[in-house]
mmCIF file of C-alpha atoms and ligand atoms in Angstrom:
data_model
loop_
_atom_site.group_PDB
_atom_site.id
_atom_site.type_symbol
_atom_site.label_atom_id
_atom_site.label_comp_id
_atom_site.label_asym_id
_atom_site.label_seq_id
_atom_site.Cartn_x
_atom_site.Cartn_y
_atom_site.Cartn_z
ATOM 1 C CA MET A 27 43.531 0.651 -0.047
ATOM 2 C CA LYS A 28 47.097 1.471 -0.716
ATOM 3 C CA ILE A 29 49.852 0.586 1.696
ATOM 4 C CA GLY A 30 52.783 2.962 2.162
ATOM 5 C CA LYS A 31 56.327 2.362 1.025
ATOM 6 C CA TYR A 32 57.860 0.768 4.114
ATOM 7 C CA SER A 33 55.899 -1.627 6.250
ATOM 8 C CA PHE A 34 56.732 -4.086 8.983
ATOM 9 C CA GLY A 35 54.831 -7.240 9.859
ATOM 10 C CA VAL A 36 54.765 -7.310 13.637
ATOM 11 C CA GLY A 37 52.370 -10.073 14.500
ATOM 12 C CA ASP A 38 52.697 -11.736 17.861
ATOM 13 C CA ARG A 39 51.497 -15.091 19.031
ATOM 14 C CA PHE A 40 49.482 -13.956 22.020
ATOM 15 C CA SER A 41 48.267 -10.513 20.925
ATOM 16 C CA HIS A 42 49.799 -8.888 23.982
ATOM 17 C CA GLU A 43 52.591 -6.787 22.540
ATOM 18 C CA GLY A 44 50.891 -4.449 20.101
ATOM 19 C CA VAL A 45 51.856 -1.337 22.048
ATOM 20 C CA ASN A 46 55.504 -2.389 22.375
ATOM 21 C CA GLN A 47 55.742 -3.228 18.700
ATOM 22 C CA LEU A 48 54.262 0.094 17.684
ATOM 23 C CA LYS A 49 56.628 1.844 20.103
ATOM 24 C CA ALA A 50 59.548 0.176 18.337
ATOM 25 C CA LEU A 51 58.390 1.442 14.942
ATOM 26 C CA LEU A 52 57.851 4.965 16.299
ATOM 27 C CA LYS A 53 61.297 4.897 17.850
ATOM 28 C CA ALA A 54 62.738 3.772 14.527
ATOM 29 C CA LYS A 55 61.125 6.795 12.921
ATOM 30 C CA GLU A 56 62.748 9.056 15.460
ATOM 31 C CA GLU A 57 66.154 7.418 15.132
ATOM 32 C CA PHE A 58 66.348 6.703 11.416
ATOM 33 C CA GLY A 59 63.720 9.002 9.937
ATOM 34 C CA VAL A 60 61.844 6.124 8.348
ATOM 35 C CA GLN A 61 58.189 5.507 9.049
ATOM 36 C CA PHE A 62 57.386 1.817 8.965
ATOM 37 C CA ILE A 63 53.687 1.109 8.747
ATOM 38 C CA PRO A 64 52.702 -1.518 11.301
ATOM 39 C CA VAL A 65 50.961 -4.606 9.974
ATOM 40 C CA TRP A 66 49.796 -7.027 12.637
ATOM 41 C CA ASN A 67 49.998 -10.426 11.022
ATOM 42 C CA LYS A 68 48.926 -13.780 12.350
ATOM 43 C CA SER A 69 48.573 -16.940 10.315
ATOM 44 C CA ASN A 70 45.776 -19.426 10.487
ATOM 45 C CA ARG A 71 48.300 -21.991 11.736
ATOM 46 C CA GLU A 72 49.118 -19.755 14.719
ATOM 47 C CA HIS A 73 45.452 -19.125 15.462
ATOM 48 C CA VAL A 74 44.762 -22.859 15.456
ATOM 49 C CA ILE A 75 47.746 -23.681 17.691
ATOM 50 C CA VAL A 76 47.052 -20.914 20.221
ATOM 51 C CA CYS A 77 43.238 -21.159 19.936
ATOM 52 C CA THR A 78 42.652 -17.505 19.095
ATOM 53 C CA GLU A 79 40.393 -15.634 16.662
ATOM 54 C CA PRO A 80 41.407 -13.033 14.063
ATOM 55 C CA GLY A 81 39.211 -10.502 15.872
ATOM 56 C CA GLU A 82 41.702 -10.527 18.749
ATOM 57 C CA VAL A 83 44.460 -9.272 16.469
ATOM 58 C CA ARG A 84 42.206 -6.437 15.325
ATOM 59 C CA LYS A 85 41.535 -5.534 18.946
ATOM 60 C CA GLU A 86 45.236 -5.591 19.750
ATOM 61 C CA ALA A 87 46.051 -3.341 16.791
ATOM 62 C CA ASP A 88 43.266 -0.845 17.474
ATOM 63 C CA ALA A 89 44.175 -0.684 21.160
ATOM 64 C CA ALA A 90 47.883 -0.117 20.455
ATOM 65 C CA VAL A 91 47.138 2.653 17.986
ATOM 66 C CA LYS A 92 44.798 4.332 20.431
ATOM 67 C CA ALA A 93 47.117 3.966 23.408
ATOM 68 C CA LEU A 94 49.990 5.679 21.628
ATOM 69 C CA GLY A 95 47.895 8.217 19.731
ATOM 70 C CA TYR A 96 49.329 6.960 16.447
ATOM 71 C CA ASP A 97 47.588 8.603 13.518
ATOM 72 C CA GLY A 98 49.259 6.842 10.587
ATOM 73 C CA GLN A 99 48.235 3.864 8.495
ATOM 74 C CA TYR A 100 48.102 0.389 10.004
ATOM 75 C CA PHE A 101 46.775 -2.985 8.936
ATOM 76 C CA VAL A 102 45.725 -6.389 10.221
ATOM 77 C CA ASP A 103 47.063 -9.177 8.023
ATOM 78 C CA ALA A 104 45.319 -12.497 7.457
ATOM 79 C CA ASP A 105 48.639 -14.216 6.986
ATOM 80 C CA HIS A 106 49.011 -17.290 4.784
ATOM 81 C CA ILE A 107 45.338 -17.836 4.124
ATOM 82 C CA ASN A 108 43.714 -20.023 1.502
ATOM 83 C CA LEU A 109 40.196 -20.557 0.223
ATOM 84 C CA GLY A 110 39.491 -23.055 2.980
ATOM 85 C CA ASN A 111 40.188 -20.753 5.924
ATOM 86 C CA VAL A 112 39.918 -17.166 4.696
ATOM 87 C CA ASP A 113 36.316 -16.600 5.752
ATOM 88 C CA ARG A 114 37.047 -16.278 9.452
ATOM 89 C CA PHE A 115 39.443 -13.406 8.619
ATOM 90 C CA ILE A 116 37.169 -11.318 6.421
ATOM 91 C CA ASP A 117 35.799 -8.947 9.063
ATOM 92 C CA ALA A 118 38.921 -8.427 11.159
ATOM 93 C CA SER A 119 41.524 -8.086 8.411
ATOM 94 C CA ASP A 120 42.310 -5.456 5.829
ATOM 95 C CA PHE A 121 45.466 -7.087 4.484
ATOM 96 C CA PHE A 122 45.326 -10.581 3.027
ATOM 97 C CA THR A 123 48.326 -12.775 2.327
ATOM 98 C CA ILE A 124 47.092 -15.236 -0.244
ATOM 99 C CA ASP A 125 49.203 -18.368 0.090
ATOM 100 C CA VAL A 126 49.308 -20.497 -3.031
ATOM 101 C CA ALA A 127 52.477 -22.440 -2.289
ATOM 102 C CA ASP A 128 50.594 -25.740 -2.342
ATOM 103 C CA TYR A 129 49.692 -25.183 -5.986
ATOM 104 C CA ILE A 130 53.258 -24.676 -7.187
ATOM 105 C CA GLY A 131 54.721 -27.547 -9.206
ATOM 106 C CA LYS A 132 58.210 -28.811 -8.454
ATOM 107 C CA GLU A 133 59.424 -28.886 -12.050
ATOM 108 C CA GLY A 134 58.601 -27.960 -15.612
ATOM 109 C CA THR A 135 58.223 -24.731 -17.536
ATOM 110 C CA PRO A 136 57.215 -21.595 -15.604
ATOM 111 C CA GLU A 137 53.709 -22.156 -16.914
ATOM 112 C CA GLU A 138 53.572 -25.729 -15.643
ATOM 113 C CA LYS A 139 55.068 -24.774 -12.302
ATOM 114 C CA PHE A 140 53.216 -21.566 -11.531
ATOM 115 C CA LEU A 141 50.044 -21.150 -13.560
ATOM 116 C CA PRO A 142 47.846 -23.323 -11.296
ATOM 117 C CA ALA A 143 49.027 -21.278 -8.280
ATOM 118 C CA ILE A 144 48.336 -18.006 -10.075
ATOM 119 C CA LYS A 145 44.828 -19.135 -11.052
ATOM 120 C CA GLU A 146 44.207 -20.100 -7.433
ATOM 121 C CA ALA A 147 45.423 -16.685 -6.247
ATOM 122 C CA GLY A 148 42.896 -15.110 -8.622
ATOM 123 C CA LYS A 149 40.143 -17.256 -7.225
ATOM 124 C CA ILE A 150 40.961 -16.402 -3.608
ATOM 125 C CA TYR A 151 41.363 -12.703 -4.416
ATOM 126 C CA ARG A 152 37.942 -12.574 -6.077
ATOM 127 C CA HIS A 153 36.420 -14.427 -3.146
ATOM 128 C CA ILE A 154 37.773 -11.830 -0.696
ATOM 129 C CA ALA A 155 36.856 -8.911 -2.953
ATOM 130 C CA ALA A 156 33.265 -10.163 -3.280
ATOM 131 C CA LYS A 157 32.885 -10.335 0.494
ATOM 132 C CA LYS A 158 34.926 -7.355 1.580
ATOM 133 C CA GLY A 159 34.796 -4.947 -1.355
ATOM 134 C CA ALA A 160 37.843 -4.572 -3.589
ATOM 135 C CA ASP A 161 38.804 -1.166 -2.170
ATOM 136 C CA ASN A 162 38.861 -2.275 1.428
ATOM 137 C CA PHE A 163 42.017 -4.343 1.664
ATOM 138 C CA VAL A 164 45.621 -4.801 0.587
ATOM 139 C CA THR A 165 46.582 -7.932 -1.315
ATOM 140 C CA GLU A 166 49.777 -9.892 -0.912
ATOM 141 C CA VAL A 167 50.559 -13.131 -2.729
ATOM 142 C CA SER A 168 52.963 -15.513 -0.983
ATOM 143 C CA MET A 169 54.917 -18.349 -2.531
ATOM 144 C CA ASP A 170 57.628 -18.652 0.075
ATOM 145 C CA GLU A 171 56.679 -21.869 1.809
ATOM 146 C CA VAL A 172 58.106 -24.183 -0.846
ATOM 147 C CA ASP A 173 61.388 -26.059 -1.210
ATOM 148 C CA ASN A 174 62.819 -24.295 -4.252
ATOM 149 C CA ALA A 175 63.578 -20.602 -4.609
ATOM 150 C CA GLN A 176 61.976 -18.691 -7.470
ATOM 151 C CA SER A 177 64.417 -17.012 -9.820
ATOM 152 C CA PRO A 178 63.961 -13.387 -10.939
ATOM 153 C CA GLU A 179 62.842 -14.685 -14.345
ATOM 154 C CA GLU A 180 60.228 -16.857 -12.694
ATOM 155 C CA LEU A 181 59.114 -13.854 -10.661
ATOM 156 C CA ARG A 182 58.606 -11.976 -13.921
ATOM 157 C CA TYR A 183 56.373 -14.745 -15.233
ATOM 158 C CA ILE A 184 54.422 -14.881 -11.971
ATOM 159 C CA LEU A 185 53.801 -11.124 -11.946
ATOM 160 C CA LYS A 186 52.797 -11.055 -15.593
ATOM 161 C CA GLU A 187 50.226 -13.788 -15.053
ATOM 162 C CA LEU A 188 48.954 -12.322 -11.787
ATOM 163 C CA ALA A 189 48.346 -9.102 -13.718
ATOM 164 C CA ALA A 190 46.488 -11.094 -16.392
ATOM 165 C CA GLU A 191 44.438 -12.655 -13.595
ATOM 166 C CA LYS A 192 43.680 -9.080 -12.415
ATOM 167 C CA VAL A 193 45.048 -9.575 -8.910
ATOM 168 C CA PRO A 194 46.015 -6.041 -7.750
ATOM 169 C CA LEU A 195 48.793 -7.232 -5.501
ATOM 170 C CA GLN A 196 50.822 -4.626 -3.624
ATOM 171 C CA THR A 197 53.297 -7.035 -2.091
ATOM 172 C CA ILE A 198 54.716 -10.337 -3.295
ATOM 173 C CA ALA A 199 56.574 -12.853 -1.166
ATOM 174 C CA PRO A 200 58.705 -15.110 -3.313
ATOM 175 C CA LYS A 201 60.908 -17.828 -1.925
ATOM 176 C CA PHE A 202 64.415 -16.411 -1.890
ATOM 177 C CA THR A 203 67.612 -18.370 -2.222
ATOM 178 C CA GLY A 204 69.063 -19.682 1.054
ATOM 179 C CA ARG A 205 67.520 -20.829 4.304
ATOM 180 C CA PHE A 206 65.206 -18.647 6.368
ATOM 181 C CA ASN A 207 65.105 -20.626 9.578
ATOM 182 C CA LYS A 208 62.862 -19.322 12.320
ATOM 183 C CA GLY A 209 64.340 -16.864 14.774
ATOM 184 C CA VAL A 210 67.962 -17.199 13.663
ATOM 185 C CA ASP A 211 70.145 -15.646 11.002
ATOM 186 C CA TYR A 212 70.053 -16.272 7.255
ATOM 187 C CA ARG A 213 71.990 -19.274 6.014
ATOM 188 C CA GLY A 214 73.102 -19.241 2.430
ATOM 189 C CA ASN A 215 75.204 -17.481 -0.140
ATOM 190 C CA LEU A 216 74.971 -13.752 0.593
ATOM 191 C CA ALA A 217 76.367 -12.731 -2.794
ATOM 192 C CA GLN A 218 73.772 -14.862 -4.546
ATOM 193 C CA PHE A 219 71.022 -13.425 -2.353
ATOM 194 C CA GLU A 220 72.180 -9.902 -3.154
ATOM 195 C CA LYS A 221 72.246 -10.575 -6.885
ATOM 196 C CA GLU A 222 68.776 -12.097 -6.955
ATOM 197 C CA PHE A 223 67.272 -9.518 -4.616
ATOM 198 C CA GLU A 224 68.549 -6.754 -6.892
ATOM 199 C CA GLN A 225 67.188 -8.492 -9.974
ATOM 200 C CA ASP A 226 63.845 -9.011 -8.228
ATOM 201 C CA LEU A 227 63.647 -5.263 -7.573
ATOM 202 C CA GLN A 228 64.330 -4.573 -11.251
ATOM 203 C CA VAL A 229 61.754 -7.146 -12.352
ATOM 204 C CA ILE A 230 59.113 -5.590 -10.106
ATOM 205 C CA ALA A 231 59.758 -2.075 -11.429
ATOM 206 C CA GLU A 232 59.534 -3.349 -15.006
ATOM 207 C CA CYS A 233 56.386 -5.395 -14.406
ATOM 208 C CA VAL A 234 54.620 -2.428 -12.804
ATOM 209 C CA LYS A 235 55.175 -0.473 -16.018
ATOM 210 C CA GLU A 236 54.579 -3.265 -18.495
ATOM 211 C CA TYR A 237 51.576 -4.970 -16.958
ATOM 212 C CA GLY A 238 49.862 -2.160 -15.078
ATOM 213 C CA LEU A 239 50.293 -3.645 -11.611
ATOM 214 C CA PRO A 240 49.864 -1.262 -8.633
ATOM 215 C CA ASP A 241 52.702 1.275 -8.696
ATOM 216 C CA ASN A 242 53.567 0.628 -5.047
ATOM 217 C CA LEU A 243 54.140 -3.103 -5.627
ATOM 218 C CA LYS A 244 57.013 -4.235 -3.424
ATOM 219 C CA LEU A 245 58.795 -7.298 -2.160
ATOM 220 C CA SER A 246 57.605 -8.917 1.039
ATOM 221 C CA ILE A 247 60.244 -10.751 3.012
ATOM 222 C CA HIS A 248 58.826 -13.511 5.145
ATOM 223 C CA SER A 249 61.916 -13.372 7.204
ATOM 224 C CA GLY A 250 61.126 -15.890 9.909
ATOM 225 C CA SER A 251 62.640 -13.084 12.032
ATOM 226 C CA ASP A 252 66.214 -12.179 12.735
ATOM 227 C CA LYS A 253 67.809 -12.353 9.278
ATOM 228 C CA PHE A 254 70.446 -9.887 10.369
ATOM 229 C CA SER A 255 73.038 -10.576 7.688
ATOM 230 C CA ILE A 256 70.701 -9.765 4.787
ATOM 231 C CA TYR A 257 69.297 -6.576 6.320
ATOM 232 C CA PRO A 258 72.143 -4.303 5.219
ATOM 233 C CA ILE A 259 71.944 -5.786 1.713
ATOM 234 C CA MET A 260 68.220 -5.185 1.476
ATOM 235 C CA GLY A 261 68.561 -1.718 2.976
ATOM 236 C CA ARG A 262 71.217 -0.693 0.484
ATOM 237 C CA LEU A 263 69.332 -2.041 -2.529
ATOM 238 C CA ILE A 264 65.924 -0.595 -1.715
ATOM 239 C CA ARG A 265 67.596 2.791 -1.413
ATOM 240 C CA LYS A 266 69.470 2.303 -4.669
ATOM 241 C CA TYR A 267 66.201 1.599 -6.497
ATOM 242 C CA ASP A 268 64.016 3.823 -4.331
ATOM 243 C CA ALA A 269 61.874 0.733 -3.730
ATOM 244 C CA GLY A 270 59.545 -0.055 -0.872
ATOM 245 C CA ILE A 271 59.670 -3.160 1.290
ATOM 246 C CA HIS A 272 57.480 -5.218 3.579
ATOM 247 C CA ILE A 273 59.283 -7.263 6.212
ATOM 248 C CA LYS A 274 57.414 -9.888 8.167
ATOM 249 C CA THR A 275 58.580 -10.972 11.550
ATOM 250 C CA ALA A 276 56.361 -12.539 14.156
ATOM 251 C CA GLY A 277 58.089 -15.215 16.175
ATOM 252 C CA THR A 278 60.822 -12.882 17.280
ATOM 253 C CA THR A 279 58.422 -11.093 19.637
ATOM 254 C CA TRP A 280 57.451 -14.307 21.389
ATOM 255 C CA LEU A 281 61.132 -15.068 21.897
ATOM 256 C CA GLU A 282 61.570 -11.684 23.525
ATOM 257 C CA GLU A 283 58.656 -12.464 25.807
ATOM 258 C CA ILE A 284 60.538 -15.516 27.039
ATOM 259 C CA ILE A 285 63.725 -13.496 27.539
ATOM 260 C CA GLY A 286 61.717 -10.863 29.405
ATOM 261 C CA LEU A 287 60.255 -13.507 31.696
ATOM 262 C CA ALA A 288 63.673 -14.983 32.338
ATOM 263 C CA VAL A 289 65.218 -11.694 33.420
ATOM 264 C CA ALA A 290 62.177 -10.336 35.302
ATOM 265 C CA ASP A 291 62.493 -12.288 38.552
ATOM 266 C CA GLU A 292 62.768 -15.805 40.000
ATOM 267 C CA LYS A 293 59.167 -16.696 39.202
ATOM 268 C CA GLY A 294 59.459 -15.473 35.652
ATOM 269 C CA LEU A 295 62.665 -17.421 35.194
ATOM 270 C CA ALA A 296 61.010 -20.563 36.561
ATOM 271 C CA LEU A 297 58.194 -20.192 34.031
ATOM 272 C CA ALA A 298 60.640 -19.753 31.142
ATOM 273 C CA LYS A 299 62.451 -22.916 32.272
ATOM 274 C CA LYS A 300 59.180 -24.791 32.544
ATOM 275 C CA ILE A 301 58.312 -23.904 28.954
ATOM 276 C CA TYR A 302 61.715 -25.110 27.757
ATOM 277 C CA ALA A 303 61.402 -28.370 29.686
ATOM 278 C CA GLY A 304 57.927 -28.896 28.216
ATOM 279 C CA ALA A 305 59.252 -28.238 24.744
ATOM 280 C CA LEU A 306 62.095 -30.729 25.144
ATOM 281 C CA GLY A 307 59.633 -33.455 26.019
ATOM 282 C CA ARG A 308 57.448 -32.762 22.981
ATOM 283 C CA MET A 309 60.030 -31.818 20.425
ATOM 284 C CA GLU A 310 58.726 -34.087 17.681
ATOM 285 C CA GLU A 311 55.171 -32.738 17.862
ATOM 286 C CA LEU A 312 56.286 -29.101 18.014
ATOM 287 C CA THR A 313 58.833 -29.186 15.230
ATOM 288 C CA VAL A 314 56.854 -31.137 12.603
ATOM 289 C CA PRO A 315 54.719 -28.166 11.398
ATOM 290 C CA TYR A 316 57.932 -26.165 10.975
ATOM 291 C CA ALA A 317 60.146 -28.898 9.543
ATOM 292 C CA THR A 318 61.211 -26.899 6.488
ATOM 293 C CA VAL A 319 62.108 -23.754 8.429
ATOM 294 C CA ILE A 320 64.092 -24.886 11.435
ATOM 295 C CA ASP A 321 67.397 -26.730 11.931
ATOM 296 C CA VAL A 322 67.532 -27.807 15.548
ATOM 297 C CA ASP A 323 70.695 -29.725 16.391
ATOM 298 C CA THR A 324 69.504 -31.861 19.293
ATOM 299 C CA ALA A 325 73.100 -32.446 20.397
ATOM 300 C CA GLN A 326 73.268 -28.718 21.191
ATOM 301 C CA LEU A 327 70.186 -28.742 23.411
ATOM 302 C CA PRO A 328 70.927 -28.660 27.152
ATOM 303 C CA SER A 329 68.908 -31.034 29.331
ATOM 304 C CA ALA A 330 66.068 -29.684 31.439
ATOM 305 C CA LEU A 331 68.108 -30.578 34.506
ATOM 306 C CA GLU A 332 71.024 -28.483 33.324
ATOM 307 C CA VAL A 333 68.789 -25.508 32.474
ATOM 308 C CA GLU A 334 67.195 -25.802 35.893
ATOM 309 C CA LYS A 335 70.536 -24.703 37.371
ATOM 310 C CA TRP A 336 70.876 -21.611 35.164
ATOM 311 C CA ASP A 337 70.591 -18.079 36.459
ATOM 312 C CA ALA A 338 68.628 -15.416 34.582
ATOM 313 C CA ASP A 339 71.669 -14.071 32.799
ATOM 314 C CA THR A 340 72.664 -17.484 31.434
ATOM 315 C CA PHE A 341 69.130 -18.194 30.221
ATOM 316 C CA ALA A 342 68.803 -14.782 28.546
ATOM 317 C CA ARG A 343 72.199 -14.915 26.881
ATOM 318 C CA THR A 344 71.575 -18.433 25.581
ATOM 319 C CA MET A 345 68.338 -17.191 23.978
ATOM 320 C CA ARG A 346 69.139 -13.642 22.940
ATOM 321 C CA HIS A 347 70.137 -13.343 19.307
ATOM 322 C CA ASN A 348 73.586 -11.926 19.788
ATOM 323 C CA PRO A 349 75.864 -13.940 17.475
ATOM 324 C CA ALA A 350 78.939 -12.455 19.160
ATOM 325 C CA ASP A 351 78.000 -13.976 22.525
ATOM 326 C CA PRO A 352 79.617 -17.386 23.063
ATOM 327 C CA LEU A 353 76.606 -18.460 25.140
ATOM 328 C CA PHE A 354 74.125 -17.819 22.294
ATOM 329 C CA ASN A 355 72.626 -21.158 21.211
ATOM 330 C CA PRO A 356 70.670 -21.136 17.915
ATOM 331 C CA SER A 357 69.229 -24.615 18.489
ATOM 332 C CA PHE A 358 67.874 -23.609 21.887
ATOM 333 C CA ARG A 359 66.393 -20.461 20.360
ATOM 334 C CA GLN A 360 64.753 -22.304 17.461
ATOM 335 C CA LEU A 361 63.201 -24.903 19.731
ATOM 336 C CA ILE A 362 61.696 -22.166 21.893
ATOM 337 C CA HIS A 363 60.509 -20.467 18.709
ATOM 338 C CA VAL A 364 58.179 -23.346 17.858
ATOM 339 C CA SER A 365 57.125 -23.972 21.465
ATOM 340 C CA TYR A 366 54.528 -21.252 21.899
ATOM 341 C CA LYS A 367 51.935 -23.999 22.078
ATOM 342 C CA ILE A 368 53.353 -24.963 25.480
ATOM 343 C CA ALA A 369 52.932 -21.390 26.681
ATOM 344 C CA ALA A 370 49.369 -21.309 25.343
ATOM 345 C CA GLU A 371 48.601 -24.477 27.290
ATOM 346 C CA LEU A 372 49.976 -22.816 30.419
ATOM 347 C CA GLY A 373 47.539 -19.977 29.741
ATOM 348 C CA ASP A 374 46.449 -19.279 33.310
ATOM 349 C CA GLU A 375 50.056 -19.102 34.358
ATOM 350 C CA PHE A 376 51.488 -17.573 31.210
ATOM 351 C CA TYR A 377 49.104 -14.732 30.318
ATOM 352 C CA PRO A 378 49.112 -13.137 33.792
ATOM 353 C CA ALA A 379 52.921 -13.304 33.716
ATOM 354 C CA LEU A 380 52.919 -11.315 30.457
ATOM 355 C CA GLU A 381 50.906 -8.651 32.278
ATOM 356 C CA LYS A 382 52.913 -8.757 35.466
ATOM 357 C CA TYR A 383 56.257 -8.379 33.692
ATOM 358 C CA ALA A 384 54.982 -6.147 30.906
ATOM 359 C CA ASP A 385 57.615 -3.454 31.495
ATOM 360 C CA VAL A 386 60.629 -5.750 31.337
ATOM 361 C CA ILE A 387 59.224 -7.678 28.372
ATOM 362 C CA GLY A 388 58.282 -4.469 26.592
ATOM 363 C CA LYS A 389 61.820 -3.176 26.703
ATOM 364 C CA GLU A 390 63.167 -6.415 25.224
ATOM 365 C CA ILE A 391 60.633 -6.265 22.395
ATOM 366 C CA GLU A 392 61.250 -2.631 21.568
ATOM 367 C CA ASP A 393 65.027 -3.043 21.565
ATOM 368 C CA ASN A 394 64.841 -6.160 19.462
ATOM 369 C CA LEU A 395 62.695 -4.695 16.689
ATOM 370 C CA CYS A 396 64.248 -1.253 16.599
ATOM 371 C CA GLU A 397 67.892 -1.840 17.446
ATOM 372 C CA ARG A 398 68.543 -5.358 16.189
ATOM 373 C CA HIS A 399 66.226 -5.401 13.183
ATOM 374 C CA ILE A 400 65.438 -1.975 11.702
ATOM 375 C CA ARG A 401 68.764 -0.400 12.588
ATOM 376 C CA ARG A 402 70.467 -2.905 10.317
ATOM 377 C CA LEU A 403 68.368 -1.708 7.382
ATOM 378 C CA PHE A 404 68.751 2.007 7.786
ATOM 379 C CA ALA A 405 71.614 2.978 10.026
ATOM 380 C CA LEU A 406 74.740 1.572 8.460
HETATM 381 ZN ZN1 ZN B 514 55.601 -16.896 4.818
#
């Protein structure tokens, strides 16, 4: 299988928003003339925390496609899998993100640092291919969940060896320079990001020719959502090099669900507040799995008592990623980002609320993906 040039990872925690996410991509096509292929991604970590099965993501994707009469390509991504957990994803998924970050060494020559990870990627790829059939899925290799960024030269080594290992990867997710905290903007040196992103694009084009990798090989940005300041840079450079791109966002949709609840009515607002209060009380537990990708400043977190007094507008503006709004609070937003476990535990209260307020929530989700994310790539 061959994935098209532009694709967007639109996984969502609770598999409720497939239609709204697809609507956003269709709207983006109308507005900017660019067809993003939807890829519904969900990691094993998310499945474990929410207690869901990969088959539910497949159902969500199929239902969304059917509901909107979409006749283009779409995929279901087994996100960040390894040899230990990939088997439960084999049937439902047709896109596999092979995560070999744990096999990357902290120092040494490129060979010492990366070869064990590349060998592992080969092993996992062959395992999937044996079970699924090599022509029935798209392969991504991810190396983003590590402390140190990979330089363009290191990317060249990685691609060369992945080609030697015969992994037909179509997307690669390196760790880029700077911080990609969940649900908030990029933090780092934008000029450095731009330089390395451009070099990465050149390296990919060269490696495709030199090592016979798939000709649609493209960068995959595990954005952690909402990296608004790098979107125009990426947009400009992929056009300059006529390159494709895969952008993964997932958590951003769950954040919009909370905003939707907050603005829907009094009951919805009360539920959003309850989730925040629950998160405050269990901050340690919730933030540990995401320690490397969030920066919550606890001094900036309002008390549950204070939030209790807020009206819908205050809650929404505190959450909504509008950097120009003085009420916007990145620490509040990041804490909510990792607190979907609380919502999952409130299942009987939470899931019906997603249904009840589907219209309000849907509008938030569509606007967020189309207007705040994709617009920044293509409509300058
Ligand atoms: Zn990732």
